[in-house]
Amino acid sequence: MATTQLLINGLITGAIYALMASSFSLIYNIIKFMDLSPGALFVVSSFSAYVFNILFGLNFFISLILALVIVSIVAIGINKLVYKSLRNKNANNSILLLASFGVFLFITGFILLIFGAEVRTFGLPITKGYEIFGAIITKTQIVLIITSLVLFLFLQFFMKTTKLGKAMRALADDRQVASTLGIKVEKTITITFIISALLAGIAGILVALEQSLDHAMGFSVILRGLTASVVGGIGNVFAALVGGFLIGIIENLGIWFLPSSYKDAIVFIILILFLLFRPKGIFGTKTREEVSG
Amino acid sequence: MANPKKSNKNFRYIAIGIFAVLAIILISLFIFISQKKLNEIKIGVIFPLSGTQAIGGLAGKNGVFLALEEINSKGGIKGKPINLVLEDSQGEAKTAVTTFTKLVLVDEVSVIIGPFLSTEAAAVSPLAEKYKVVLFSPTATTSVLNTAGDYVFKLREGNDIHMQKITEIMYDSNTKNIAVIYNNNEYCVDILNYFDEYSKKKGIKIVQKESYEQKDTDFRSQLTKIKSSKSDGIFSCGYYQDLGLVFKQIGELGLKKKAFSVTTFENKALIDIAGKNIVEGVVYTTSYFDCNKEAKDFCEKYKAKYGSEPDYRAALTYDALYIVSKAISDSKDLSPESIQKSLLKIQNYQGLTGLTSFDEEGNTKKEVLAKTVKDGKFVVLTLNG
């Protein structure tokens, strides 16, 4: 009974990690650098939804859409103002990574400035959840897990079948060849950033609904999201999903046996083990450079 | 064409000139202000005015400024008005240390009211001893301050008294096996040390003990462990934002157990996060303060001035300024040494939060109050009801 509860707890946290990991992985896969800004977009979207829904009193779904629009605009802004000019100067991946950390600090600092550090909630009525095999899960949590899975299926479908998705994959393979084939590189990059931002944005709103929101909520999802994408196999969106759920479940089952203060330690031990023994992750394949080199 | 080198040189002269004039203006302004301020008594205040603990810090600020208004309208201390130099610790120990150093080295205060949180006070207290400045914490309860040195004073009773009281209530309500969930911070670790001690004395068994970190928001697995333990009650310790989520998730998991908590539980924001129904009936202990008794006047003035109900924190900071100014007026000069000596002489000071006397370590023993939540409001716990 307790085990099913822990598994469900793992699925709930895992769903968020999976969304974040897909967001990181998508950018890494296509634009080839580790972008931390989804961590900030996670916070931006939850605060935007909060402002529209609670402060302005708009309908929840309208607030949700507006929040996602804002997140997309911010993502385009970050790309145009920061990453594009750095790319034009031939900045390498570590510079882009550092810049993205700067973006993360700037945006979360800005939110802190406007909203302060109070913890806020959407104030959804709290009810005892449904019972499944002796474990309890609330309606919001079910929505959270299902949303994560649906988004993932949608993303897979988009990448495999649509023209844009194919263009993104072509770009991931070889930017120069893709450009010669007539794929608009900058446009495709922008769309990648938007999709990644939407994933992080939806994760942010889900966490805000399910728990609470504050300016500092982005940092821990960066750590967990990155760990999940490394464990799954970086640069692979399906792997990120598996990694996310895996980390969520191991973390929650782990503290059944260990004192709960080891929760973070469990996650990072997994990360270290993977980096030492299987740096490509569960589903990792060799990259082109490694094959040819 | 002008010689670029020459124009550069000219520019440099102009810049130096402007700087010199500015420097002279600033220095004379500084001398003017500092001379004017010689006629007032500066007291430093370190409260968390922003950050997650701002709700408490702002209540404390209201309390201390109400006392300031009253004291200064009666002529201050020996005819000199008090000037409070207010600093924001942001609820962070490291910021509290920075603001402390600023108050001591730049503002040169002899007494500081604060810091507010146990975590902050524990970090600052060694510095108070080093610089020999009186540190008067109105709200911190951690036992680290008990032996922190001659210059560190604590207006509130220690965590030991709270734990003695809460374990008595557990014993009386027939709670034999208790599960604990706590925030792994200075305040709660100290609370837990005493909780272990007093629950043992009362024969209460701790069957499950779970901790979490300050920034955590997901406590479901800890609570799942507690749910499957054979406990008949939960004792929780943390700050309002994490405790709020702990209680919310207790409700979601359908954990129906008697719940006990600590002073920091009393925070309206916690009820907003957790939901009214879940926190109903939670029992906790807090510092003595009663708007119907000796604090009646204070409560009316506070409501008129700030438009909200005062809490124990506002009452404590109000008392703190009165006690500190009494000590300053009894002291022969404004040096920290003599203020420290005259603070130790304070016996049975009747304030809003009961009688205050300091022992030689600068600690007080005061009454604590058991309270509970009834219809979403914090009320004094009455037996049989």
XYZ file of C-alpha atoms in Angstrom:
678
model
C 0.000 0.000 0.000
C 2.702 2.370 0.986
C 4.698 1.213 -2.024
C 1.939 2.137 -4.455
C 1.668 5.512 -2.740
C 5.415 6.051 -3.124
C 5.215 5.000 -6.781
C 2.440 7.493 -7.378
C 4.387 10.199 -5.531
C 7.261 9.339 -7.839
C 5.057 9.650 -10.919
C 3.801 13.062 -9.803
C 7.263 14.519 -9.258
C 8.586 12.553 -12.214
C 6.046 14.135 -14.563
C 7.424 17.590 -13.766
C 11.040 16.435 -14.077
C 10.168 14.811 -17.399
C 8.663 18.003 -18.797
C 11.679 20.021 -17.694
C 14.114 17.410 -18.977
C 12.381 17.417 -22.394
C 12.614 21.181 -22.443
C 16.382 21.085 -21.791
C 16.948 18.138 -24.109
C 15.112 19.681 -27.037
C 17.382 22.718 -27.076
C 20.468 20.611 -26.508
C 19.480 18.261 -29.288
C 18.829 20.926 -31.902
C 20.901 23.939 -30.965
C 23.651 21.966 -29.229
C 24.055 23.842 -25.992
C 22.842 23.411 -22.432
C 20.342 26.188 -21.949
C 19.319 26.937 -18.352
C 16.759 29.585 -19.245
C 13.828 27.101 -19.203
C 14.290 27.199 -15.417
C 13.464 30.904 -15.524
C 10.603 30.425 -17.981
C 9.156 27.881 -15.570
C 8.918 30.689 -12.993
C 7.761 33.323 -15.512
C 4.833 31.230 -16.663
C 3.628 30.368 -13.175
C 3.744 34.020 -12.143
C 2.034 35.169 -15.354
C -0.760 32.655 -14.845
C -1.035 33.807 -11.233
C -1.248 37.466 -12.244
C -3.924 36.900 -14.898
C -5.974 34.403 -12.924
C -5.733 35.646 -9.335
C -4.837 39.333 -9.581
C -6.818 40.222 -12.717
C -9.491 37.618 -12.100
C -9.506 36.242 -15.648
C -10.838 32.812 -16.504
C -8.316 30.094 -15.743
C -7.922 28.809 -19.297
C -7.555 32.312 -20.716
C -4.894 33.007 -18.077
C -3.158 29.784 -19.013
C -3.040 30.726 -22.695
C -1.914 34.282 -21.941
C 0.814 32.949 -19.647
C 2.060 30.650 -22.388
C 2.009 33.527 -24.881
C 4.130 35.590 -22.491
C 6.541 32.721 -21.976
C 6.935 32.336 -25.741
C 7.595 36.051 -26.154
C 10.196 35.974 -23.377
C 11.831 32.934 -24.973
C 11.993 34.671 -28.371
C 13.396 37.749 -26.634
C 16.117 35.775 -24.874
C 17.085 34.086 -28.125
C 17.140 37.299 -30.157
C 18.848 39.510 -27.582
C 21.299 37.136 -25.970
C 21.885 33.861 -27.759
C 21.679 35.090 -31.332
C 24.234 37.828 -30.867
C 26.492 35.380 -29.062
C 26.066 32.832 -31.861
C 26.925 35.524 -34.395
C 30.169 36.111 -32.513
C 30.870 32.362 -32.719
C 30.580 31.913 -28.983
C 31.229 28.354 -27.870
C 28.890 26.178 -25.820
C 30.332 27.054 -22.438
C 29.837 30.755 -23.117
C 26.239 30.110 -24.100
C 25.748 27.996 -20.966
C 27.119 30.785 -18.781
C 25.010 33.356 -20.590
C 21.921 31.232 -20.016
C 22.743 31.076 -16.312
C 22.957 34.853 -16.358
C 19.565 34.999 -18.050
C 18.162 32.696 -15.372
C 19.509 34.857 -12.533
C 18.357 38.058 -14.196
C 14.799 36.887 -14.781
C 14.297 35.293 -11.364
C 15.856 38.366 -9.751
C 13.469 40.549 -11.686
C 10.509 38.492 -10.473
C 11.818 38.773 -6.918
C 11.980 42.535 -7.353
C 8.378 42.810 -8.512
C 6.632 40.172 -6.459
C 8.890 39.791 -3.434
C 9.768 36.435 -1.965
C 6.407 35.483 -0.509
C 5.089 32.059 -1.300
C 1.794 32.247 -3.175
C -0.850 29.732 -4.104
C -3.695 29.552 -6.550
C -5.904 28.633 -3.607
C -7.564 25.661 -5.272
C -9.893 23.909 -2.846
C -8.018 21.124 -1.107
C -9.801 17.847 -1.140
C -8.792 14.370 -0.246
C -7.803 12.555 -3.409
C -9.104 9.405 -5.106
C -7.977 6.043 -3.917
C -6.189 3.772 -6.386
C -4.870 0.435 -5.060
C -4.710 1.905 -1.580
C -2.782 4.964 -2.715
C -4.195 8.451 -2.885
C -3.977 10.852 -5.795
C -5.744 14.181 -6.228
C -7.455 15.494 -9.327
C -4.724 18.081 -9.959
C -2.085 15.372 -9.731
C -3.911 13.181 -12.263
C -4.152 16.177 -14.617
C -0.439 16.774 -14.081
C 0.633 13.249 -15.037
C -1.740 13.036 -18.015
C -0.687 16.458 -19.334
C 2.927 15.415 -19.208
C 2.263 12.224 -21.169
C 0.001 13.907 -23.736
C 2.530 16.657 -24.337
C 5.189 14.060 -24.853
C 3.122 12.129 -27.431
C 2.283 15.381 -29.156
C 5.951 16.339 -29.288
C 6.955 12.963 -30.737
C 4.218 13.263 -33.371
C 5.266 16.812 -34.194
C 8.934 15.947 -34.560
C 8.342 12.830 -36.680
C 5.593 13.892 -39.060
C 5.383 17.658 -39.544
C 7.568 19.625 -41.908
C 8.750 21.832 -39.095
C 9.622 18.879 -36.923
C 11.614 17.363 -39.769
C 13.378 20.667 -40.296
C 14.292 20.697 -36.614
C 15.704 17.211 -36.825
C 17.644 18.091 -39.959
C 19.099 21.039 -38.102
C 20.035 18.753 -35.232
C 21.914 16.495 -37.646
C 23.902 19.124 -39.457
C 23.217 22.815 -39.440
C 25.167 23.573 -42.621
C 23.596 20.835 -44.713
C 20.167 21.822 -43.444
C 20.802 25.392 -44.453
C 21.955 24.333 -47.925
C 18.804 22.285 -48.305
C 16.814 25.475 -47.863
C 15.799 25.121 -44.228
C 15.495 28.510 -42.584
C 17.936 28.032 -39.735
C 17.058 31.053 -37.594
C 13.326 30.464 -37.900
C 13.712 26.829 -36.909
C 15.874 27.787 -33.930
C 13.245 30.279 -32.780
C 10.543 27.627 -33.002
C 12.684 25.202 -31.018
C 13.030 27.804 -28.272
C 9.272 28.395 -28.273
C 8.449 24.692 -27.956
C 11.019 24.263 -25.197
C 9.598 27.330 -23.427
C 6.056 25.968 -23.685
C 7.137 22.693 -22.070
C 8.819 24.521 -19.192
C 5.912 26.949 -18.975
C 3.297 24.232 -18.655
C 5.436 22.505 -16.020
C 5.601 25.788 -14.078
C 1.847 26.279 -14.116
C 1.243 22.674 -13.069
C 3.618 22.979 -10.107
C 2.064 26.291 -9.102
C -1.401 24.722 -9.171
C -0.358 21.605 -7.350
C 1.922 23.184 -4.742
C 2.795 26.856 -4.638
C 4.859 29.429 -6.477
C 7.742 31.674 -5.511
C 10.671 33.260 -7.305
C 13.140 30.573 -6.224
C 11.195 27.588 -7.537
C 13.217 27.419 -10.767
C 16.526 26.322 -9.341
C 15.572 22.901 -8.061
C 13.791 22.012 -11.318
C 16.932 22.943 -13.226
C 18.942 20.512 -11.113
C 16.372 17.727 -11.358
C 15.553 18.390 -15.007
C 19.218 18.301 -16.002
C 19.818 15.169 -13.955
C 16.843 13.512 -15.595
C 18.066 14.403 -19.067
C 21.556 13.096 -18.295
C 20.187 9.861 -16.857
C 17.890 9.345 -19.825
C 20.504 10.290 -22.386
C 21.071 13.910 -23.204
C 19.685 15.271 -26.415
C 16.983 12.640 -26.743
C 13.470 13.760 -25.865
C 12.069 10.281 -25.280
C 15.016 9.503 -23.015
C 14.339 12.703 -21.077
C 10.808 11.519 -20.366
C 12.006 8.153 -19.089
C 14.786 9.839 -17.107
C 12.311 12.191 -15.487
C 9.971 9.482 -14.305
C 12.873 7.303 -13.237
C 14.432 10.029 -11.080
C 11.043 10.859 -9.568
C 10.348 7.255 -8.648
C 13.839 6.416 -7.334
C 13.918 9.576 -5.243
C 10.590 8.768 -3.616
C 11.180 5.045 -3.154
C 14.695 5.757 -1.880
C 13.566 7.661 1.161
C 11.447 4.745 2.212
C 14.692 2.995 3.113
C 16.869 5.985 3.940
C 16.218 8.995 6.194
C 14.381 11.694 4.261
C 17.280 14.121 4.486
C 18.996 11.919 1.894
C 16.417 12.821 -0.753
C 18.744 15.173 -2.652
C 21.720 12.903 -2.085
C 19.910 10.000 -3.757
C 19.313 12.059 -6.898
C 22.880 13.256 -7.151
C 24.388 9.868 -6.421
C 22.434 8.576 -9.418
C 23.763 11.490 -11.464
C 27.359 10.799 -10.426
C 26.998 7.063 -11.101
C 25.637 7.760 -14.558
C 28.338 10.296 -15.339
C 30.997 7.809 -14.219
C 29.715 4.613 -15.777
C 27.238 5.555 -18.462
C 27.676 9.209 -19.373
C 25.480 8.776 -22.448
C 22.521 7.837 -20.303
C 20.159 4.911 -20.665
C 19.229 5.564 -24.274
C 22.382 7.393 -25.290
C 23.915 6.770 -28.673
C 27.288 7.899 -29.876
C 27.405 11.317 -31.446
C 28.791 11.877 -34.918
C 32.075 13.327 -33.640
C 32.734 10.283 -31.503
C 32.014 7.873 -34.354
C 34.267 9.645 -36.780
C 36.901 10.508 -34.196
C 42.632 71.327 -35.260
C 42.888 71.019 -31.498
C 45.628 68.894 -30.113
C 43.863 65.726 -28.874
C 46.447 65.264 -26.131
C 45.918 68.773 -24.840
C 42.132 68.515 -24.807
C 42.471 65.217 -22.958
C 44.552 66.925 -20.322
C 42.053 69.771 -20.007
C 39.285 67.274 -19.572
C 41.228 65.580 -16.809
C 41.641 68.878 -14.943
C 37.936 69.596 -15.226
C 37.093 66.115 -13.946
C 39.428 66.457 -10.968
C 37.906 69.840 -10.212
C 34.362 68.464 -10.254
C 35.372 65.582 -8.019
C 37.035 67.906 -5.534
C 33.969 70.126 -5.310
C 31.694 67.105 -4.903
C 33.928 65.657 -2.202
C 33.923 68.911 -0.259
C 30.121 69.156 -0.470
C 29.699 65.535 0.666
C 32.130 65.870 3.580
C 30.532 69.060 4.858
C 27.083 67.500 4.478
C 28.261 64.489 6.439
C 29.694 66.645 9.238
C 26.500 68.674 9.335
C 24.303 65.584 9.589
C 26.482 63.803 12.115
C 26.536 66.879 14.358
C 22.792 67.089 14.181
C 22.538 63.420 15.091
C 24.702 63.791 18.187
C 21.579 64.824 19.981
C 19.752 61.574 19.364
C 20.174 57.995 20.501
C 20.743 55.558 17.682
C 19.504 51.991 18.024
C 20.020 49.434 15.283
C 17.202 47.138 14.184
C 17.678 43.979 12.071
C 14.417 42.411 10.870
C 13.536 40.361 7.786
C 11.590 42.989 5.836
C 11.700 41.211 2.504
C 11.979 37.579 1.574
C 9.872 34.674 2.709
C 9.907 35.713 6.371
C 8.839 39.290 5.659
C 5.356 38.771 7.121
C 6.855 38.304 10.589
C 9.485 40.992 10.134
C 6.950 43.587 9.041
C 4.727 42.815 12.049
C 7.818 43.278 14.216
C 8.602 46.560 12.486
C 5.083 47.831 13.193
C 5.438 46.922 16.869
C 8.823 48.544 17.356
C 7.792 51.738 15.560
C 4.640 52.034 17.654
C 6.835 51.913 20.769
C 9.219 54.442 19.167
C 6.383 56.885 18.553
C 5.192 56.594 22.154
C 8.649 56.951 23.695
C 9.675 59.882 21.497
C 6.381 61.711 22.083
C 7.143 61.513 25.800
C 10.514 63.115 25.255
C 12.645 60.121 24.315
C 15.396 58.954 26.660
C 16.499 61.754 29.008
C 15.270 64.333 26.524
C 17.046 62.783 23.545
C 14.852 61.238 20.864
C 15.522 57.673 19.722
C 16.460 57.098 16.107
C 15.959 53.555 14.853
C 18.325 52.508 12.083
C 16.331 49.798 10.344
C 18.096 47.107 8.322
C 16.625 44.281 6.252
C 18.097 40.824 6.865
C 15.931 39.267 4.104
C 15.501 36.245 6.353
C 19.024 35.093 5.470
C 21.780 34.507 8.014
C 24.465 35.881 5.705
C 22.567 39.107 5.045
C 21.916 39.464 8.780
C 25.685 39.328 9.333
C 26.312 42.001 6.673
C 23.690 44.338 8.106
C 25.084 43.790 11.605
C 28.564 44.801 10.492
C 27.141 47.854 8.759
C 25.247 48.938 11.889
C 28.311 48.502 14.074
C 31.001 49.965 11.837
C 29.116 52.625 9.880
C 26.280 53.685 12.179
C 28.277 52.916 15.338
C 25.290 51.801 17.362
C 25.700 50.350 20.862
C 22.518 48.285 20.861
C 20.841 46.268 18.155
C 17.284 44.961 18.403
C 17.282 41.782 16.372
C 17.934 39.595 14.521
C 14.511 38.115 14.240
C 15.001 34.483 13.270
C 16.919 31.938 15.292
C 19.000 31.099 12.242
C 20.028 34.735 11.822
C 20.605 35.325 15.531
C 22.830 32.267 15.811
C 24.985 33.561 12.951
C 25.273 37.107 14.316
C 25.790 36.394 18.035
C 29.532 35.554 17.865
C 30.082 38.911 16.121
C 28.209 40.748 18.873
C 30.674 39.284 21.342
C 33.621 40.183 19.129
C 32.601 43.819 18.635
C 31.130 44.091 22.147
C 27.762 45.396 20.988
C 24.522 44.547 22.779
C 22.452 42.172 20.651
C 18.873 42.026 21.849
C 16.803 39.486 19.934
C 13.089 40.007 20.507
C 11.940 36.794 18.869
C 14.677 34.168 18.477
C 14.335 31.151 20.763
C 17.243 28.885 19.865
C 19.353 27.598 22.739
C 22.495 28.592 20.821
C 21.867 32.093 22.181
C 21.693 30.883 25.789
C 25.429 30.706 26.151
C 26.375 32.996 23.288
C 28.033 35.479 25.638
C 27.544 38.532 27.810
C 26.311 40.827 25.078
C 23.598 38.571 23.685
C 20.115 38.914 25.153
C 16.990 36.969 24.382
C 13.572 38.438 25.125
C 11.679 35.251 24.444
C 11.614 32.094 26.471
C 13.724 29.237 25.149
C 12.495 26.353 23.039
C 12.775 24.091 26.105
C 9.722 25.722 27.721
C 7.705 25.327 24.528
C 8.572 21.670 24.217
C 7.801 21.031 27.857
C 4.342 22.504 27.332
C 3.545 20.769 24.033
C 4.598 17.353 25.362
C 2.361 17.929 28.402
C -0.560 18.589 26.080
C 0.277 15.475 24.050
C 0.391 13.441 27.236
C -2.929 14.847 28.438
C -4.595 14.156 25.101
C -3.408 10.563 25.330
C -0.981 10.750 22.410
C 1.496 7.965 23.075
C 3.194 7.457 19.718
C 4.209 10.491 17.763
C 5.554 11.008 14.260
C 7.711 14.063 13.579
C 8.258 16.052 10.392
C 10.584 19.030 10.565
C 12.506 21.588 8.558
C 16.223 20.876 8.925
C 17.084 24.434 10.056
C 18.592 26.005 13.179
C 15.220 26.656 14.792
C 13.672 23.245 14.298
C 16.810 21.252 15.046
C 16.971 23.025 18.407
C 13.240 22.398 18.961
C 13.715 18.726 18.113
C 16.555 18.327 20.609
C 14.243 19.492 23.373
C 11.324 17.547 21.961
C 13.351 14.342 22.236
C 14.216 15.165 25.824
C 10.740 16.114 27.041
C 8.816 13.458 25.139
C 11.054 10.851 26.755
C 10.239 12.307 30.164
C 6.528 12.025 29.435
C 6.835 8.522 28.053
C 5.851 9.581 24.542
C 7.502 7.468 21.864
C 8.778 9.027 18.646
C 7.942 6.321 16.125
C 8.900 8.151 12.942
C 11.132 11.149 12.352
C 11.329 12.806 8.945
C 13.109 15.979 7.918
C 13.196 18.147 4.838
C 15.205 21.086 3.518
C 14.094 24.728 3.495
C 13.414 24.914 -0.237
C 11.505 21.617 -0.510
C 7.897 21.696 -1.619
C 7.103 18.019 -1.943
C 6.703 16.171 1.352
C 4.460 13.374 0.135
C 6.930 10.566 0.576
C 7.871 11.636 4.097
C 4.164 11.834 4.903
C 3.549 8.439 3.297
C 6.117 7.001 5.695
C 4.371 8.711 8.580
C 1.001 7.475 7.375
C 2.125 3.874 7.467
C 3.787 4.303 10.871
C 1.911 3.403 14.013
C 1.659 6.941 15.297
C -1.418 8.541 16.737
C -0.214 12.105 16.320
C 2.041 14.304 14.175
C 4.380 16.967 15.483
C 5.588 19.408 12.844
C 8.144 22.201 12.886
C 9.012 24.635 10.105
C 8.325 28.075 8.730
C 4.896 29.053 7.451
C 5.523 28.441 3.755
C 6.791 24.890 4.114
C 4.483 24.014 7.020
C 1.566 25.241 4.910
C 2.455 22.767 2.170
C 3.082 20.016 4.721
C -0.445 20.451 6.044
C -1.899 20.728 2.546
C -0.318 17.410 1.611
C -1.410 15.894 4.931
C -4.954 16.755 3.873
C -4.533 15.363 0.374
C -3.132 12.093 1.675
C -6.023 11.826 4.103
C -3.772 11.556 7.138
C -6.218 11.802 10.001
C -4.047 12.213 13.054
C -3.876 14.662 15.923
C -1.527 17.444 14.864
C 0.828 19.548 16.958
C 3.123 22.336 15.912
C 5.287 25.260 17.007
C 5.051 29.058 17.316
C 5.819 29.756 13.664
C 2.616 27.907 12.803
C 0.639 31.015 13.781
C 0.535 32.779 10.457
C -2.543 33.558 8.374
C -0.608 32.860 5.175
C -0.166 29.272 6.362
C -3.917 28.781 6.497
C -4.200 30.177 2.960
C -1.651 27.666 1.685
C -2.901 24.646 3.617
C -6.634 25.256 3.541
C -8.923 26.013 6.453
C -10.277 22.541 7.069
C -6.949 20.815 7.380
C -5.396 23.049 10.026
C -8.540 23.062 12.147
C -7.673 21.836 15.621
C -3.884 21.873 15.262
C -2.382 22.614 18.695
C 0.767 24.711 19.080
C 2.509 26.823 21.697
C 3.359 30.475 21.421
C 4.625 33.336 23.527
C 2.202 34.813 26.007
C 0.302 37.834 24.670
C -3.345 38.700 25.289
C -5.265 41.558 23.674
C -7.902 41.328 26.393
C -5.528 41.862 29.279
C -2.394 43.987 29.653
C -2.037 44.430 25.891
C -5.492 45.980 25.451
C -4.221 49.520 24.877
C -1.511 48.319 22.553
C -3.932 46.257 20.460
C -6.298 49.205 20.030
C -3.516 51.581 19.033
C -2.023 49.015 16.683
C -5.334 48.387 14.950
C -5.983 52.122 14.601
C -2.527 52.760 13.157
C -1.972 49.753 10.895
C -5.496 48.465 10.290
C -4.694 44.881 11.233
C -4.618 42.681 14.325
C -1.247 42.591 16.084
C 0.410 39.258 16.786
C 2.936 38.101 19.394
C 5.826 39.281 17.231
C 4.617 42.888 17.201
C 4.121 42.697 20.974
C 7.622 41.320 21.490
C 9.351 44.006 19.439
C 7.260 46.656 21.200
C 8.426 45.306 24.562
C 11.973 45.064 23.252
C 12.278 48.787 22.526
C 10.765 49.701 25.895
C 13.156 47.413 27.748
C 16.175 48.617 25.788
C 15.281 52.281 26.344
C 14.754 51.645 30.045
C 18.197 50.074 30.192
C 19.729 53.007 28.304
C 18.102 55.551 30.574
C 19.309 53.630 33.669
C 22.798 53.333 32.257
C 25.471 55.880 33.176
C 26.609 56.413 29.580
C 25.843 55.173 26.089
C 28.629 52.609 25.906
C 27.614 49.007 25.193
C 29.346 47.897 28.422
C 27.177 49.984 30.701
C 24.000 49.312 28.724
C 24.726 45.596 29.012
C 25.134 45.959 32.803
C 21.925 47.878 33.208
C 19.983 45.370 31.081
C 21.071 42.611 33.469
C 19.593 44.618 36.345
C 16.104 44.604 34.822
C 13.852 42.521 37.025
C 10.146 41.804 36.612
C 9.536 44.322 33.874
C 5.813 44.190 33.142
C 5.356 44.241 29.372
C 2.795 42.996 26.893
C 4.397 39.578 26.838
C 4.480 39.050 30.589
C 7.190 39.672 33.170
C 10.747 39.994 31.921
C 13.831 39.359 34.054
C 17.247 38.426 32.740
C 19.528 35.841 34.259
C 23.303 36.341 34.122
C 23.401 34.821 30.607
C 20.852 37.310 29.270
C 17.989 34.831 29.019
C 14.411 35.066 30.221
C 11.944 32.550 31.466
C 8.444 33.419 30.407
C 5.047 31.890 30.242
C 3.966 30.156 27.060
C 0.465 29.804 25.743
C -1.151 26.812 24.068
C -3.273 27.786 21.107
C -5.259 26.078 18.400
C -7.146 26.840 15.196
C -10.904 27.237 15.450
C -12.977 28.202 12.391
C -9.826 29.362 10.646
C -8.776 31.612 13.553
C -5.950 31.256 16.063
C -7.457 30.996 19.542
C -6.225 30.132 23.016
C -6.635 26.452 23.721
C -9.148 25.770 26.441
C -9.342 22.394 28.038
C -12.437 20.329 27.279
C -13.076 22.428 24.257
